[in-house]
Tab-separated table of C-alpha atoms in Angstrom:
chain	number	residue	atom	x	y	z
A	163	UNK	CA	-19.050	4.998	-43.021
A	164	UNK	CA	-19.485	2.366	-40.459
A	165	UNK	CA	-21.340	-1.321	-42.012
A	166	UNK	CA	-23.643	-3.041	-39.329
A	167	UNK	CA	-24.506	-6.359	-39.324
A	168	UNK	CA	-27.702	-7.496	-37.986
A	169	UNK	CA	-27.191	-10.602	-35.502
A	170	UNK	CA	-30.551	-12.746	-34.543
A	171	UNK	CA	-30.253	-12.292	-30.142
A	172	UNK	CA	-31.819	-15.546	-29.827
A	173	UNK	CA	-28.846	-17.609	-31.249
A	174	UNK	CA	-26.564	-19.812	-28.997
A	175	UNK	CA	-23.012	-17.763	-28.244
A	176	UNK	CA	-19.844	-19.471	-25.785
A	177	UNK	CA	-18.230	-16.858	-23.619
A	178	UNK	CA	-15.957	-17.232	-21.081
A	179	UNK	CA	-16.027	-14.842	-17.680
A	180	UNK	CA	-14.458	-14.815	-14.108
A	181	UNK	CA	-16.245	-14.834	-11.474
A	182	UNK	CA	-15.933	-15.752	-7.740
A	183	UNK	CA	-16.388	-19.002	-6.459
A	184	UNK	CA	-15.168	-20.310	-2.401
A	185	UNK	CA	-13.579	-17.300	-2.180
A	186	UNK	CA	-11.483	-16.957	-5.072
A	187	UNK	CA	-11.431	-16.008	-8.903
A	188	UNK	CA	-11.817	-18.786	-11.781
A	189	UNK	CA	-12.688	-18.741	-15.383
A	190	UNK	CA	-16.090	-19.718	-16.108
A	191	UNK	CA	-17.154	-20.700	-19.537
A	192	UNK	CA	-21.178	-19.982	-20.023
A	193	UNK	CA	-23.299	-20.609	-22.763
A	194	UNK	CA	-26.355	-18.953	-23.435
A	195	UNK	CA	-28.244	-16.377	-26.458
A	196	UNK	CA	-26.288	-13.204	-27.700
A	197	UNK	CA	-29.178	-11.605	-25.721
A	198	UNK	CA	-28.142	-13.121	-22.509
A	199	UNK	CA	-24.441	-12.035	-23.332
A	200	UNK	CA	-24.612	-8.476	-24.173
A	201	UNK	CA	-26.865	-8.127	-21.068
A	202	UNK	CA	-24.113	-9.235	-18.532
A	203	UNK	CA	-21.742	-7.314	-20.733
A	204	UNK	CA	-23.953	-3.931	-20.078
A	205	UNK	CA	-24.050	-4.628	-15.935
A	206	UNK	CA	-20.130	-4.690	-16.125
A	207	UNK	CA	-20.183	-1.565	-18.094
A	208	UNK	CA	-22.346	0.192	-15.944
A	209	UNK	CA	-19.170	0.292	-12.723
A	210	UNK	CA	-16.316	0.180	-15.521
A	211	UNK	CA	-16.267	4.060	-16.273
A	212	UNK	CA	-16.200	4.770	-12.276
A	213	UNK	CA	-13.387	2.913	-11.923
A	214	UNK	CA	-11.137	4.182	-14.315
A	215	UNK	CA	-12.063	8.035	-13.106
A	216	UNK	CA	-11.377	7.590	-9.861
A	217	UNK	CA	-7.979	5.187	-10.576
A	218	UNK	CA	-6.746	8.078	-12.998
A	219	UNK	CA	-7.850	10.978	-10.507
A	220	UNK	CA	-6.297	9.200	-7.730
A	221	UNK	CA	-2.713	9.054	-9.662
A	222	UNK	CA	-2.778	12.016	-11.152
A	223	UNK	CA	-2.684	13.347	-7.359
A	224	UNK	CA	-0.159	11.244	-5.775
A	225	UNK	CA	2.056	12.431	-8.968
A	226	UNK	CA	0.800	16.507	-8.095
A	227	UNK	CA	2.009	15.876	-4.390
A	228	UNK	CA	4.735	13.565	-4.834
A	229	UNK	CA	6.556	16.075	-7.177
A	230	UNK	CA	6.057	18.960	-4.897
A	231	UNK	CA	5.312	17.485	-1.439
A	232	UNK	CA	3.792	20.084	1.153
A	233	UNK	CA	5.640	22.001	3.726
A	234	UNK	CA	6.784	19.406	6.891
A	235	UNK	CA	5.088	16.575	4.933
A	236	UNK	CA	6.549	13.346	3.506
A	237	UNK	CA	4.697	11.471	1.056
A	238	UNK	CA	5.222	7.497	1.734
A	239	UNK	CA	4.015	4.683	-0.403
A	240	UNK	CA	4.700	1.425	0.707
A	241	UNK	CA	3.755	-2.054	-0.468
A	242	UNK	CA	4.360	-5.602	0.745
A	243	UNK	CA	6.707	-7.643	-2.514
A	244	UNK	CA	6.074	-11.356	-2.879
A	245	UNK	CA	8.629	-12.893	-0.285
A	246	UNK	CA	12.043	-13.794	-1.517
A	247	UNK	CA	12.176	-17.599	-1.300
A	248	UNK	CA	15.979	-18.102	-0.021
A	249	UNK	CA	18.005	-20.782	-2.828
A	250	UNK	CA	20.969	-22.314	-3.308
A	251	UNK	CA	22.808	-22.729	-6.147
A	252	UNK	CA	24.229	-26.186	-4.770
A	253	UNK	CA	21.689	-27.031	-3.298
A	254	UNK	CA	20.862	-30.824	-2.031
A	255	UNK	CA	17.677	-32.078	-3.716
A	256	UNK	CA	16.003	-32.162	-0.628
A	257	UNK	CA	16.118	-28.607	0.185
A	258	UNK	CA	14.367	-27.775	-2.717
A	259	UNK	CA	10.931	-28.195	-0.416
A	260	UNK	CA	12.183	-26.493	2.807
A	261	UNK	CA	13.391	-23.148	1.657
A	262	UNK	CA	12.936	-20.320	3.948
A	263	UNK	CA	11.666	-16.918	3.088
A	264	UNK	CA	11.390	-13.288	3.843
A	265	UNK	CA	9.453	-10.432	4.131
A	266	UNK	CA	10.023	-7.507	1.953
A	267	UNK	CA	8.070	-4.429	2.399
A	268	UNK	CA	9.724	-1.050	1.151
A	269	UNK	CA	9.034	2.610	1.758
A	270	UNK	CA	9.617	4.615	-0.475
A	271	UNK	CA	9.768	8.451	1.003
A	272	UNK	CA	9.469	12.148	-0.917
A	273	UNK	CA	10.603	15.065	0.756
A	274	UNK	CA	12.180	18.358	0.568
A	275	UNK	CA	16.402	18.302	1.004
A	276	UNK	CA	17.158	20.717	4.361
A	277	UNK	CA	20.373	21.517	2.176
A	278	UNK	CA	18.842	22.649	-1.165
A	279	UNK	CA	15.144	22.213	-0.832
A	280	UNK	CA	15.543	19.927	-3.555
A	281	UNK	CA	12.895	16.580	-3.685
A	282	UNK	CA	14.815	13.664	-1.929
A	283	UNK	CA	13.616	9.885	-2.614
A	284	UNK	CA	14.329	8.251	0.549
A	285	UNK	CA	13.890	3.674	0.193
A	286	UNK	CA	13.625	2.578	3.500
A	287	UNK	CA	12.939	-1.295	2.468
A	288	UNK	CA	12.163	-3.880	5.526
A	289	UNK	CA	13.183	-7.418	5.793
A	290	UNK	CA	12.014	-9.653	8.255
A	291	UNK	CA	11.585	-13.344	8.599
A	292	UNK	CA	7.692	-12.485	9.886
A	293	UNK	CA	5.911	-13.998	6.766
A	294	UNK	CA	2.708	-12.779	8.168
A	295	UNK	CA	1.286	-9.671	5.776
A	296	UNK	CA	-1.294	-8.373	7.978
A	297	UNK	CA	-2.360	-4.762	9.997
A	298	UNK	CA	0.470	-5.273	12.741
A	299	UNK	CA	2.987	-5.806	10.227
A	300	UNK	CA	2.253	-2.298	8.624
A	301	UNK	CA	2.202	-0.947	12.070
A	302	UNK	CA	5.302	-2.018	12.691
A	303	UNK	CA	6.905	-1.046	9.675
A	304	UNK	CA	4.980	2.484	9.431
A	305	UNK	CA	6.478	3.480	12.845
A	306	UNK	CA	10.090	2.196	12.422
A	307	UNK	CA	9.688	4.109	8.793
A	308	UNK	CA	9.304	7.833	10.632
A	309	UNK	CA	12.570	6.773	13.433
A	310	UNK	CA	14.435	6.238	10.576
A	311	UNK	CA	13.465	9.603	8.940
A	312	UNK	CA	13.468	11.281	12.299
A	313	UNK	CA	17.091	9.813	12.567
A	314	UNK	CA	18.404	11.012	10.063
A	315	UNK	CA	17.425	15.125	11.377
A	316	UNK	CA	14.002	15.273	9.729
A	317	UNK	CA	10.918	16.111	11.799
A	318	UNK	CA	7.760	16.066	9.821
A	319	UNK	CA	4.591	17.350	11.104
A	320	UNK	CA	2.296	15.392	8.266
A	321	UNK	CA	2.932	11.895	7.134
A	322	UNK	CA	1.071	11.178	3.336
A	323	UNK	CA	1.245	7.447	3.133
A	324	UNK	CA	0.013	6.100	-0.367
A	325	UNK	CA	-0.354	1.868	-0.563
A	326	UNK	CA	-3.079	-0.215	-2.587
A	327	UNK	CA	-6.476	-1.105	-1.162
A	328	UNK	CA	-5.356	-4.403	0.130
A	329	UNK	CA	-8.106	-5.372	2.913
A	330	UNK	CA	-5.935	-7.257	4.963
A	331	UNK	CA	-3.155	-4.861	5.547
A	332	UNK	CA	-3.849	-1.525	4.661
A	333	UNK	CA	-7.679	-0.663	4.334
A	334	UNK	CA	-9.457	-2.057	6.799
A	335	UNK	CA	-10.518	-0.837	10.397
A	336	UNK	CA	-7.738	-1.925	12.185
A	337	UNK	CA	-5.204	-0.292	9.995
A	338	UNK	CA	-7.274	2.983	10.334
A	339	UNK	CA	-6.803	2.663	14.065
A	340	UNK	CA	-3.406	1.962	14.440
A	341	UNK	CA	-2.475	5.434	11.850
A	342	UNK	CA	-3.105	6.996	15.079
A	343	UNK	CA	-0.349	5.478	16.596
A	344	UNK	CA	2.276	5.669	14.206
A	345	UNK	CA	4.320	8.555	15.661
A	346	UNK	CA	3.666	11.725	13.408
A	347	UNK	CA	1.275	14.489	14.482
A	348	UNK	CA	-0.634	14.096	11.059
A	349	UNK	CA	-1.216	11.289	9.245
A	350	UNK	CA	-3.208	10.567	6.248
A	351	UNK	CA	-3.873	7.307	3.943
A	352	UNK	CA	-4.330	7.668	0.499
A	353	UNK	CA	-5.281	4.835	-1.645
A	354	UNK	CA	-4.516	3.780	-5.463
A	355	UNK	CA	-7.594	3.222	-7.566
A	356	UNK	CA	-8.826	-0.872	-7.169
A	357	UNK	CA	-5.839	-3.185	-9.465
A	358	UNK	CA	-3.870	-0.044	-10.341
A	359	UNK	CA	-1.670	-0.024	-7.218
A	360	UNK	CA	1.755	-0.772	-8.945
A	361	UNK	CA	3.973	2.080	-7.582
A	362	UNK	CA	7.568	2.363	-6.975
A	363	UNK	CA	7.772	-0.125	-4.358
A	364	UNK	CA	7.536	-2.789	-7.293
A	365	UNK	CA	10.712	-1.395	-8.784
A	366	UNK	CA	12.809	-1.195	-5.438
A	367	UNK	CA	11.853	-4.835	-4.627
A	368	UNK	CA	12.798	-6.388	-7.967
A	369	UNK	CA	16.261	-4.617	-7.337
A	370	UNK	CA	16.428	-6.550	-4.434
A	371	UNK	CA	15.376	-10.001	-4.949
A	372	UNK	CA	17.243	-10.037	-8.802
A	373	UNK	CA	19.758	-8.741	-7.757
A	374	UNK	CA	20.119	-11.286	-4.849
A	375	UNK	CA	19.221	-14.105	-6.847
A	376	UNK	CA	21.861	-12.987	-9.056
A	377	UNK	CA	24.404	-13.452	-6.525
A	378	UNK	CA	23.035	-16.511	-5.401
A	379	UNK	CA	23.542	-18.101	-8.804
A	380	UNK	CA	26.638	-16.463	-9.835
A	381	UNK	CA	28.240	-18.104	-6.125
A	382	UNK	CA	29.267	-15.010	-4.905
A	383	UNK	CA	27.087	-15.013	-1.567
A	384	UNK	CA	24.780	-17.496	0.210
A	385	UNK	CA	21.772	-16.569	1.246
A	386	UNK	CA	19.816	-18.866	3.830
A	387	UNK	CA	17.225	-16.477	5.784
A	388	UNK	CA	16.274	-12.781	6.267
A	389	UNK	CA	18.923	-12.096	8.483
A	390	UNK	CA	21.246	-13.115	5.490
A	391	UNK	CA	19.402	-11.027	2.911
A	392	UNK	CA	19.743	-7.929	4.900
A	393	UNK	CA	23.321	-8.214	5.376
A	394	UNK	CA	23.722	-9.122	1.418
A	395	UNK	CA	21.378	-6.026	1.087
A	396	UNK	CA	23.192	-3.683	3.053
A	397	UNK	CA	26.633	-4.405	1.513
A	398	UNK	CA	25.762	-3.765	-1.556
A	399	UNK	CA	22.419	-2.210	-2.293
A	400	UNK	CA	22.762	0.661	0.061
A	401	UNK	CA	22.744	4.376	-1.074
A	402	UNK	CA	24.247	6.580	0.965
A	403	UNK	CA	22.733	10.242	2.760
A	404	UNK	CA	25.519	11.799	1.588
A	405	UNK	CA	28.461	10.747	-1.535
A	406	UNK	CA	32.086	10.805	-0.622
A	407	UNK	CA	33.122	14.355	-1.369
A	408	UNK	CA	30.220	15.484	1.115
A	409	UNK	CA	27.299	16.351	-1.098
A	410	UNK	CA	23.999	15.389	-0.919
A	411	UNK	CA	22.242	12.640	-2.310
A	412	UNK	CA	19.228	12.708	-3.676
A	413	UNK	CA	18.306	9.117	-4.299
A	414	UNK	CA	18.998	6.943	-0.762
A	415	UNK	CA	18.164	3.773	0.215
A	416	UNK	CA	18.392	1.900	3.852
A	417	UNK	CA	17.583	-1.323	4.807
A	418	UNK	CA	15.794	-2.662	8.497
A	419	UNK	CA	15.753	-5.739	9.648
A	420	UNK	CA	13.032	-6.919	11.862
A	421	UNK	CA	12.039	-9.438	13.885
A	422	UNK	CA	9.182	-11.633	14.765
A	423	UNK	CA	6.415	-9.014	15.283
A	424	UNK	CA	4.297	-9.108	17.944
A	425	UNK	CA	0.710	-9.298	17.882
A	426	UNK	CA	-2.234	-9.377	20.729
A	427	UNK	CA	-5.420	-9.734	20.619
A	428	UNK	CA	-7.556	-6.416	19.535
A	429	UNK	CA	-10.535	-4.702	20.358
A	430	UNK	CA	-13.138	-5.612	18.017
A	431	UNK	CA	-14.436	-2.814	16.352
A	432	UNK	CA	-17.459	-2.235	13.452
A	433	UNK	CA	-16.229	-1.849	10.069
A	434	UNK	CA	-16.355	1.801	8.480
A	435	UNK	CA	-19.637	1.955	6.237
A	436	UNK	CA	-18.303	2.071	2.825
A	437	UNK	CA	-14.782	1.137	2.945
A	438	UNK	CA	-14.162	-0.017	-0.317
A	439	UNK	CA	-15.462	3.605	-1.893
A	440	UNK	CA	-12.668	5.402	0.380
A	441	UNK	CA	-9.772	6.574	-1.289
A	442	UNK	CA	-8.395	9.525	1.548
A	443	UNK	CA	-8.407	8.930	5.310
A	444	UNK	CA	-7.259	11.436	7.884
A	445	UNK	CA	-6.780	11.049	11.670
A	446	UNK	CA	-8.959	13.064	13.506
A	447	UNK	CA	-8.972	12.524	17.261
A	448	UNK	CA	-9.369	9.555	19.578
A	449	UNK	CA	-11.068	7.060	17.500
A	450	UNK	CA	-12.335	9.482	14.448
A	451	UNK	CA	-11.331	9.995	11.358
A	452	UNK	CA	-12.542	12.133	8.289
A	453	UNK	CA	-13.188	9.818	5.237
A	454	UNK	CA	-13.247	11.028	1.844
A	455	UNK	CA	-14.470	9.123	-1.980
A	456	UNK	CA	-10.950	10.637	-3.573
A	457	UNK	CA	-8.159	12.480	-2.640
A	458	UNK	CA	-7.584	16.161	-3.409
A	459	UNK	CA	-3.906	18.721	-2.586
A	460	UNK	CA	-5.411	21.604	-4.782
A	461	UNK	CA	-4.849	24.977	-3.486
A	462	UNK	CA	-8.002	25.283	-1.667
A	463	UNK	CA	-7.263	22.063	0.240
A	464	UNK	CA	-4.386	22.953	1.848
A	465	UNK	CA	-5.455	26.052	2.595
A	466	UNK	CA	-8.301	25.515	4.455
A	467	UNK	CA	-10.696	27.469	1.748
A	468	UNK	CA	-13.350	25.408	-0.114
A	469	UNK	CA	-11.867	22.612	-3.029
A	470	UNK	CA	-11.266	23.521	-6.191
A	471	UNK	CA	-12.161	20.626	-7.300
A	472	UNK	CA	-15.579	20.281	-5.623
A	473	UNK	CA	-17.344	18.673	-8.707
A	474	UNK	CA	-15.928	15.293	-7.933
A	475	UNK	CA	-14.142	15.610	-4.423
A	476	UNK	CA	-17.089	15.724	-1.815
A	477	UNK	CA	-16.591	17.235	2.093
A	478	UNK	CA	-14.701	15.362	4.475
A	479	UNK	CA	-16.894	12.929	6.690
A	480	UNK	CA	-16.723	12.427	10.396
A	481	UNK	CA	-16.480	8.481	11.483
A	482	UNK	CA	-15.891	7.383	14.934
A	483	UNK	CA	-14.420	3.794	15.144
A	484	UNK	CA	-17.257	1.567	17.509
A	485	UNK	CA	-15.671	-1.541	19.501
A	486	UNK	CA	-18.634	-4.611	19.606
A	487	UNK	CA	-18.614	-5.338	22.797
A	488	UNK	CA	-17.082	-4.578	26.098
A	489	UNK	CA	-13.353	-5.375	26.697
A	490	UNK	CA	-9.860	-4.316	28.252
A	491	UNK	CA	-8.971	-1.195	26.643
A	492	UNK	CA	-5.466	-1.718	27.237
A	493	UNK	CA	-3.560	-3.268	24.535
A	494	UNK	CA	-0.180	-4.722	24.623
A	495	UNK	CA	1.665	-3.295	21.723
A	496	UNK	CA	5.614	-2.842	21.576
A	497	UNK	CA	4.930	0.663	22.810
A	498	UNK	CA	2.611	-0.149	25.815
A	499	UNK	CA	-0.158	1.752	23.833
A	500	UNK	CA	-3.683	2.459	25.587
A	501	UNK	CA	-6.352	3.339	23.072
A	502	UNK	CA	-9.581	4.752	24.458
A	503	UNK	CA	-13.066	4.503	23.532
């Protein structure tokens, strides 16, 4: 038996809410009538349940495909760490406001084991001393990601790269350009539902920067840059292909180290209508892609045949990427890539 209490609307309440101001998130504290409250409190409501759908449809797929990735495919998810700020242990006082940082940006890869067909995790985590996070750093990183894999004897004809909807590295028009370029025949982006983007690359990045700091303070290294971190990294952090009696192993991690990365100026394009509401994008030519609201690997999917799942997950939609104006069409990239329009 549930008691209600009748409140008079019309009486004074204090609540406190965030909201945006110059660009970035404080804590406002409004007062107003209960009326005034519950009304904000239903327009927040009204998104709330279409966020948590698609955040727990969206996992519950990357764990379907990432336990049982598809034939010639590698599922990916990467993710850019807060930079490891490089300190001494005896350090002078003065260096406490020059310290230099890094870069860390893991992949971590799922794919079948050419041995036993069992499901390898494969860290390839980058270091660099470029502290810029943007579109040409994930280019970068993407492409040196599958010559590592294709390295180490494994071709794969589909490339399933999972990150968080981060608009200035990952989901935005640029970065849906340059997946063409990335060096796999097929590659897709999946996305994490909005603020539920933690993934594995969390856990293989606090392995590296505790585990350095750890050294750091215990005197057993001394770690000044990227360059230094890698090699600290390397030593001791690495997991070998293969153990010492020749068998496989299943968990591996590598480290790269990179260098300044170059960027030029683009082509500027038009934004995709409706980026934020994409969760699956697919190469699909010279400039196109096929869009989709949420991702979906059921049976149909693969296949070709219509979705199982056609309820929620709507048909794929053609978008061509539009440049603004007139301009070179050659761009400078470390690869000498042309893109045409």
């Amino acid at each position: 038996m549930h008691n209600f209490i009748e409140v008079d609307q019309s009486a004074n309440v204090v609540w406190s809410k965030w909201e945006t101001k110059d660009g970035r998130k404080v804590l406002i504290q409004k007062q107003d009538t209960i009326c005034c409250l519950l009304s904000e409190l239903r327009a927040e409501m009204d998104s709330y349940p279409l966020h948590v759908f698609r955040a727990l449809w969206q996992s519950k797929e990357f764990s379907t495909v990432k336990a049982c990735p598809p034939k010639d495919s590698c599922v990916s998810v990467m993710d850019f760490a807060e930079n490891y700020c490089c300190i001494l242990q005896d350090e002078a006082q003065s260096a406490h406001w020059s310290n230099a940082q890094a870069t860390i940006h893991p992949v971590v890869n799922y794919y079948a084991c050419n041995d036993c067909n069992g499901l390898i995790t494969d860290v390839v985590a980058f270091i660099s001393p470029d502290l810029k996070h943007d579109t040409h750093a994930v280019l970068e990183f993407s492409r040196q990601n599958v010559q590592v894999l294709q390295s180490k004897g494994y071709v794969f004809d589909r490339v399933l790269q999972w990150t968080d909807g981060c608009a200035a590295q990952y989901k935005n028009k640029d970065a849906f350009r340059d997946m063409g370029v990335v060096g796999c025949h097929k590659i897709e982006r999946h996305f994490f539902g909005s603020r539920h983007g933690k993934n594995a690359c969390d856990g293989e990045s606090a392995v590296i920067k505790s585990a350095a700091t750890r050294a750091v303070k215990a005197r057993k290294t001394i770690i000044q840059s990227a360059k230094d971190l890698y090699g600290f990294c390397k030593t001791f952090l690495r997991k070998p292909d293969y153990a010492a009696d020749g068998t496989c192993n299943h968990f591996r991690r590598d480290f790269v180290l990179v260098g300044e990365i170059e960027r030029c100026n683009q082509i500027e394009l038009y934004p995709v209508k409706g980026t934020r509401s994409l969760h699956s994008i697919r190469v699909a030519g010279d400039n196109e892609l096929l869009t989709q609201s949420l991702s979906c690997f059921c049976f149909g999917c693969e296949t070709g045949e219509d979705c199982h799942n056609s309820t929620y997950v709507k048909s794929w939609d053609r978008v061509k990427l539009r440049k603004k104006h007139k301009a070179s069409l050659a761009l400078i990239f470390p690869t000498s890539i042309t893109y045409s329009f």
